[in-house]
Amino acid sequence: MANLLVTGGAGFIGANFVHYWGENSPDDRIIVLDALTYAGNAANLDGLDDVELVVGDICDTTLVSRLLSEHHIDTIVHFAAESHVDRSITGPDAFVTTNVIGTHSLLKAAKNVWLDTGTGRPHRFHHVSTDEVYGSLGTNDPAFSETTPYAPNSPYSASKAGSDHLVRAYHHTFGLQTTTSNCSNNYGPFQFPEKLIPLFTLNALNGRHLPIYGDGMNVRDWLHVEDHCRGIELILKQGRVGETYNIGGGQELPNLRVIEEICHGVDAAFAQNTDLIRRFPNAPAAQGRSSSDLKTYVEDRKGHDRRYAIDETKIRTELGYVPARDFKQGFAETLAWYLAQESWWTPLLNRAA
């Protein structure tokens, strides 16, 4: 039996991980620490009666230390982060505070409880990071591996790179038992509607523009969030301490292709379920038109990375990781979830604006 502290566990990826871990390791105890900022949502944990939610800030080192001690925590899974690139361009301070200072706060608390005053029991600090720390790839460049030099291009990715380095330093300097994963673009249930897939899906349902940056040919590797959770599980249970593992979905697609899949999926859903016409009368699909009519091209984002791609050879060969879904299947499941969860996302639309 393990005792886990999951930071950011009421957010998108964190909440999916809590659901996943609870289903697959029901004897373990989970404490969620989340500040419930705009993208955190306690409702994401509904139905998880055995999970305790503590509303608090990872920058509060005293609080974190107390939670580690009182709940006999042996595993930290650290998701808590500011993660939206656009917001990091207009307000970078919050990203440095949460992603760098907050991660350092957790590391200090872990060192204090597990090493300085602890019993020496086995422990794990798993840090969840992003492929964006590696910068941008050209069309023919090899995919990011764990040895790719860091070259962050936005305040968001720079702050995540800083946190990655701190985790590595606490392992090599103090002996803290750490692992890090760098993942590609996630999608799936509970994703706050500011990211491409939920934003464009809900805009299509509500007859709002689909704003496409630049020429729409920026390429990302798409990873269903449950496959990400499976990858983290493998790292926690089988991964080598002190190592970094890249987790990808094996689905390298340009944004335009993703948007086309969204439009096609929404249109097909209306054709198959006429009740959607009543529920979403402003959707082009409710009026006999294509969701593609909502596409509009806007000025490209500052410092917009052209291409990301993940080389997942290490986690595949060492730990046996293989993503279970291709993008077509994963998006179909995601669309079905959003269509069934209107009461969940409706209150969030104005917060995402």
Coordinates of C-alpha atoms in Angstrom, one line a residue:
M1 CA 0.0 0.0 0.0
A2 CA 1.3 3.4 -1.0
N3 CA 0.4 6.9 0.2
L4 CA 0.4 9.4 -2.6
L5 CA 0.4 13.2 -2.6
V6 CA -0.8 14.3 -6.0
T7 CA -0.2 18.1 -6.6
G8 CA -2.6 19.7 -9.1
G9 CA -4.8 16.7 -8.7
A10 CA -8.0 18.7 -9.4
G11 CA -6.6 19.9 -12.8
F12 CA -6.9 18.1 -16.2
I13 CA -4.1 15.6 -16.2
G14 CA -3.9 15.3 -12.4
A15 CA -7.6 14.5 -12.0
N16 CA -7.3 11.9 -14.8
F17 CA -4.3 10.4 -13.0
V18 CA -6.2 10.2 -9.7
H19 CA -9.2 8.5 -11.3
Y20 CA -6.8 6.1 -13.1
W21 CA -4.7 5.3 -10.0
G22 CA -7.8 4.8 -7.9
E23 CA -9.2 2.3 -10.3
N24 CA -6.0 0.3 -10.8
S25 CA -4.5 0.6 -7.2
P26 CA -7.6 0.8 -5.0
D27 CA -5.7 -0.1 -1.8
D28 CA -3.5 3.0 -2.1
R29 CA -4.3 6.3 -0.4
I30 CA -4.4 9.5 -2.3
I31 CA -4.2 13.1 -1.0
V32 CA -4.7 15.8 -3.6
L33 CA -3.1 19.2 -3.0
D34 CA -4.6 21.9 -5.3
A35 CA -4.9 25.6 -5.1
L36 CA -8.1 25.5 -7.2
T37 CA -7.0 28.3 -9.4
Y38 CA -9.0 29.0 -12.6
A39 CA -8.1 25.6 -14.2
G40 CA -8.5 23.6 -11.0
N41 CA -12.0 22.1 -10.4
A42 CA -13.0 20.1 -7.4
A43 CA -15.8 18.6 -9.5
N44 CA -13.2 16.7 -11.4
L45 CA -12.8 14.5 -8.3
D46 CA -16.6 13.8 -7.9
G47 CA -17.2 10.2 -7.0
L48 CA -13.8 9.6 -5.5
D49 CA -14.9 9.3 -1.9
D50 CA -11.6 7.9 -0.7
V51 CA -9.6 10.8 -2.0
E52 CA -8.9 13.7 0.3
L53 CA -8.7 17.2 -1.3
V54 CA -6.6 19.7 0.5
V55 CA -7.0 23.2 -0.9
G56 CA -3.6 24.9 -0.7
D57 CA -0.5 26.2 -2.5
I58 CA 2.5 24.2 -3.3
C59 CA 4.6 27.3 -2.5
D60 CA 3.5 26.8 1.2
T61 CA 6.5 24.6 2.2
T62 CA 5.2 24.3 5.8
L63 CA 1.8 22.9 4.5
V64 CA 3.5 20.5 2.2
S65 CA 5.8 19.2 5.0
R66 CA 2.9 18.7 7.3
L67 CA 1.0 16.7 4.7
L68 CA 4.0 14.5 4.0
S69 CA 4.4 13.8 7.7
E70 CA 0.8 13.5 8.9
H71 CA -0.3 11.2 6.0
H72 CA 3.0 9.2 5.8
I73 CA 3.4 10.1 2.2
D74 CA 5.9 8.0 0.3
T75 CA 5.1 9.1 -3.3
I76 CA 4.7 12.6 -4.7
V77 CA 3.3 12.9 -8.2
H78 CA 3.7 16.6 -9.2
F79 CA 1.3 17.9 -11.8
A80 CA 0.6 21.3 -10.4
A81 CA 1.7 23.9 -12.9
E82 CA 0.7 26.9 -14.9
S83 CA 0.6 25.5 -18.4
H84 CA -1.0 27.7 -21.0
V85 CA 1.5 29.3 -23.3
D86 CA -0.6 32.3 -24.3
R87 CA -1.1 33.2 -20.6
S88 CA 2.6 32.9 -20.0
I89 CA 3.3 35.5 -22.7
T90 CA 0.9 38.0 -21.2
G91 CA 1.6 37.2 -17.5
P92 CA 4.9 35.3 -17.0
D93 CA 5.2 36.0 -13.3
A94 CA 2.7 33.4 -12.3
F95 CA 4.5 30.8 -14.3
V96 CA 7.8 31.4 -12.6
T97 CA 6.1 31.4 -9.2
T98 CA 4.2 28.2 -9.6
N99 CA 6.4 26.2 -11.8
V100 CA 9.9 27.1 -10.4
I101 CA 9.3 28.4 -6.9
G102 CA 6.5 26.0 -6.3
T103 CA 8.5 23.0 -7.4
H104 CA 11.4 24.1 -5.3
S105 CA 9.0 24.3 -2.3
L106 CA 7.9 20.7 -2.8
L107 CA 11.5 19.5 -3.2
K108 CA 12.5 21.3 0.0
A109 CA 9.6 19.7 1.9
A110 CA 10.4 16.3 0.5
K111 CA 14.1 16.6 1.4
N112 CA 13.2 17.7 4.9
V113 CA 10.7 15.0 5.6
W114 CA 12.2 12.1 3.7
L115 CA 15.9 12.7 4.1
D116 CA 16.8 15.2 6.9
T117 CA 14.3 14.1 9.6
G118 CA 12.9 11.0 8.0
T119 CA 13.3 7.3 8.5
G120 CA 15.1 6.6 5.3
R121 CA 12.1 4.7 3.9
P122 CA 11.8 4.3 0.1
H123 CA 10.2 7.3 -1.5
R124 CA 9.6 8.8 -4.9
F125 CA 9.2 12.3 -6.2
H126 CA 7.9 12.1 -9.7
H127 CA 7.9 15.4 -11.7
V128 CA 5.6 15.8 -14.7
S129 CA 7.1 18.0 -17.4
T130 CA 6.6 18.8 -21.0
D131 CA 8.3 18.3 -24.4
E132 CA 8.2 22.1 -24.9
V133 CA 11.4 22.4 -22.8
Y134 CA 13.3 21.0 -25.8
G135 CA 12.3 23.9 -28.1
S136 CA 11.2 23.6 -31.7
L137 CA 12.0 21.1 -34.4
G138 CA 12.4 21.6 -38.1
T139 CA 10.5 19.5 -40.6
N140 CA 13.2 16.8 -41.0
D141 CA 14.7 17.0 -37.5
P142 CA 14.8 13.8 -35.4
A143 CA 12.2 13.7 -32.6
F144 CA 13.0 14.8 -29.1
S145 CA 14.8 12.2 -27.0
E146 CA 15.9 12.4 -23.3
T147 CA 19.3 13.6 -24.4
T148 CA 18.0 16.5 -26.6
P149 CA 19.5 19.8 -25.3
Y150 CA 17.0 22.1 -23.6
A151 CA 16.0 25.2 -25.7
P152 CA 12.7 26.6 -24.3
N153 CA 11.1 29.3 -26.3
S154 CA 8.3 30.7 -24.1
P155 CA 8.0 31.8 -20.5
Y156 CA 6.0 28.6 -19.9
S157 CA 8.5 26.2 -21.3
A158 CA 11.4 28.1 -19.7
S159 CA 9.7 27.8 -16.3
K160 CA 9.2 24.1 -16.8
A161 CA 12.8 23.7 -17.8
G162 CA 13.9 25.4 -14.6
S163 CA 11.8 23.0 -12.6
D164 CA 13.2 20.0 -14.4
H165 CA 16.7 21.2 -13.5
L166 CA 15.8 21.6 -9.9
V167 CA 14.4 18.1 -9.6
R168 CA 17.6 16.7 -11.2
A169 CA 19.8 18.7 -8.9
Y170 CA 17.9 17.5 -5.7
H171 CA 18.5 13.9 -6.8
H172 CA 22.2 14.3 -7.7
T173 CA 23.1 16.7 -4.8
F174 CA 20.9 15.3 -1.9
G175 CA 20.0 11.8 -3.0
L176 CA 16.3 12.5 -3.3
Q177 CA 14.7 9.6 -5.2
T178 CA 13.3 11.4 -8.2
T179 CA 12.0 10.6 -11.7
T180 CA 10.8 13.0 -14.4
S181 CA 8.6 12.5 -17.5
N182 CA 8.4 14.9 -20.4
C183 CA 5.1 14.4 -22.2
S184 CA 3.6 15.6 -25.5
N185 CA 0.3 17.4 -26.0
N186 CA -2.4 15.8 -23.9
Y187 CA -6.1 15.6 -24.6
G188 CA -9.1 13.9 -23.1
P189 CA -11.8 14.3 -20.3
F190 CA -11.6 17.2 -17.9
Q191 CA -9.4 19.4 -20.0
F192 CA -10.1 23.1 -19.3
P193 CA -11.5 24.8 -22.4
E194 CA -8.5 27.0 -23.2
K195 CA -6.5 24.3 -25.1
L196 CA -7.0 23.5 -28.7
I197 CA -9.2 20.4 -28.7
P198 CA -11.8 21.3 -26.0
L199 CA -11.8 25.0 -27.1
F200 CA -12.5 24.2 -30.7
T201 CA -14.9 21.4 -29.9
L202 CA -17.0 23.6 -27.7
N203 CA -16.8 26.6 -30.1
A204 CA -18.1 24.3 -32.9
L205 CA -21.0 23.3 -30.7
N206 CA -21.8 26.9 -29.8
G207 CA -21.2 28.5 -33.2
R208 CA -18.1 30.4 -32.2
H209 CA -15.1 31.1 -34.4
L210 CA -12.3 28.5 -34.6
P211 CA -9.2 30.8 -34.5
I212 CA -6.2 29.2 -36.3
Y213 CA -2.8 30.6 -35.5
G214 CA -0.7 31.5 -38.6
D215 CA -1.0 28.9 -41.4
G216 CA -2.2 26.1 -39.0
M217 CA 0.6 23.8 -39.9
N218 CA 2.3 23.8 -36.5
V219 CA 2.9 20.1 -35.7
R220 CA 2.3 18.4 -32.3
D221 CA 2.5 14.8 -31.0
W222 CA -0.9 14.1 -29.5
L223 CA -1.2 11.9 -26.4
H224 CA -4.5 10.7 -24.9
V225 CA -4.4 11.5 -21.2
E226 CA -5.1 8.0 -20.1
D227 CA -2.1 6.7 -22.0
H228 CA -0.1 9.4 -20.3
C229 CA -1.3 8.1 -16.9
R230 CA -0.3 4.6 -17.9
G231 CA 3.2 5.9 -18.7
I232 CA 3.5 7.5 -15.3
E233 CA 2.4 4.4 -13.6
L234 CA 5.1 2.4 -15.4
I235 CA 7.7 5.0 -14.3
L236 CA 6.6 4.9 -10.7
K237 CA 6.6 1.1 -10.5
Q238 CA 9.5 0.2 -12.8
G239 CA 11.4 3.3 -13.7
R240 CA 15.0 3.9 -12.6
V241 CA 15.5 6.5 -9.9
G242 CA 17.1 9.7 -11.2
E243 CA 16.0 9.0 -14.8
T244 CA 13.9 11.0 -17.3
Y245 CA 11.4 9.3 -19.6
N246 CA 9.7 10.9 -22.6
I247 CA 6.0 9.9 -23.0
G248 CA 4.4 10.4 -26.4
G249 CA 1.3 9.4 -28.2
G250 CA 2.9 8.5 -31.5
Q251 CA 0.5 10.8 -33.3
E252 CA 2.4 13.6 -35.0
L253 CA -0.3 15.8 -36.6
P254 CA -0.5 19.4 -37.9
N255 CA -3.0 21.6 -36.1
L256 CA -5.1 21.9 -39.3
R257 CA -5.5 18.1 -39.4
V258 CA -6.6 18.1 -35.7
I259 CA -9.1 20.9 -36.4
E260 CA -10.5 19.0 -39.4
E261 CA -11.0 15.9 -37.2
I262 CA -12.9 18.0 -34.7
C263 CA -15.1 19.5 -37.4
H264 CA -15.8 16.2 -38.9
G265 CA -16.5 14.6 -35.6
V266 CA -18.9 17.3 -34.5
D267 CA -20.8 17.2 -37.9
A268 CA -21.0 13.4 -37.7
A269 CA -22.3 13.5 -34.2
F270 CA -25.2 15.8 -35.2
A271 CA -26.0 13.5 -38.2
Q272 CA -26.2 10.5 -35.8
N273 CA -28.1 12.2 -33.0
T274 CA -30.7 14.8 -33.9
D275 CA -31.3 15.7 -30.3
L276 CA -28.0 17.7 -30.6
I277 CA -29.8 20.1 -32.9
R278 CA -32.1 21.0 -30.0
R279 CA -29.2 21.2 -27.4
F280 CA -26.9 23.3 -29.6
P281 CA -29.0 25.4 -32.0
N282 CA -26.1 27.8 -32.8
A283 CA -23.9 25.1 -34.1
P284 CA -23.4 25.2 -37.9
A285 CA -24.1 21.4 -37.9
A286 CA -27.6 22.2 -36.4
Q287 CA -28.3 24.4 -39.4
G288 CA -27.2 22.0 -42.1
R289 CA -23.8 23.6 -42.5
S290 CA -20.3 22.3 -41.8
S291 CA -18.4 23.2 -38.6
S292 CA -15.5 24.1 -40.9
D293 CA -17.4 27.3 -41.8
L294 CA -16.2 28.6 -38.4
K295 CA -12.5 28.5 -39.3
T296 CA -10.7 31.8 -39.2
Y297 CA -7.0 32.5 -39.5
V298 CA -5.5 34.9 -36.9
E299 CA -2.0 36.4 -36.3
D300 CA 0.4 33.8 -35.2
R301 CA 1.4 33.5 -31.6
K302 CA 4.7 35.1 -30.5
G303 CA 7.5 32.6 -30.5
H304 CA 5.2 29.8 -31.7
D305 CA 7.2 26.6 -31.9
R306 CA 6.8 24.9 -35.3
R307 CA 7.0 21.3 -34.5
Y308 CA 7.2 18.9 -31.5
A309 CA 7.8 15.2 -31.8
I310 CA 8.6 12.6 -29.1
D311 CA 11.0 9.7 -29.4
E312 CA 9.6 7.3 -26.8
T313 CA 12.2 4.5 -27.4
K314 CA 13.5 4.6 -23.8
I315 CA 10.2 4.1 -22.1
R316 CA 9.1 1.6 -24.6
T317 CA 12.2 -0.6 -24.5
E318 CA 12.8 -0.2 -20.7
L319 CA 9.3 -0.3 -19.4
G320 CA 7.1 -1.7 -22.1
Y321 CA 5.1 1.5 -22.7
V322 CA 2.9 1.5 -25.8
P323 CA 0.0 4.0 -26.3
A324 CA -3.3 2.2 -26.5
R325 CA -5.1 4.7 -28.8
D326 CA -4.5 6.4 -32.1
F327 CA -5.8 10.0 -32.4
K328 CA -9.0 9.0 -34.3
Q329 CA -10.1 6.7 -31.5
G330 CA -8.9 8.9 -28.7
F331 CA -10.7 12.0 -30.1
A332 CA -13.9 10.0 -30.7
E333 CA -13.9 9.1 -27.0
T334 CA -13.1 12.6 -26.0
L335 CA -15.9 14.1 -28.1
A336 CA -18.4 11.7 -26.7
W337 CA -17.3 12.7 -23.2
Y338 CA -17.8 16.4 -23.8
L339 CA -21.2 15.8 -25.4
A340 CA -22.3 13.9 -22.3
Q341 CA -20.8 16.4 -19.9
E342 CA -22.4 19.7 -20.8
S343 CA -23.1 20.5 -17.2
W344 CA -19.4 20.2 -16.4
W345 CA -18.1 22.5 -19.1
T346 CA -20.8 25.1 -19.4
P347 CA -19.7 27.0 -16.2
L348 CA -16.1 27.0 -17.5
L349 CA -16.6 28.7 -20.8
N350 CA -16.5 32.3 -19.5
R351 CA -13.5 31.5 -17.3
A352 CA -11.6 30.3 -20.3
A353 CA -12.2 33.5 -22.2

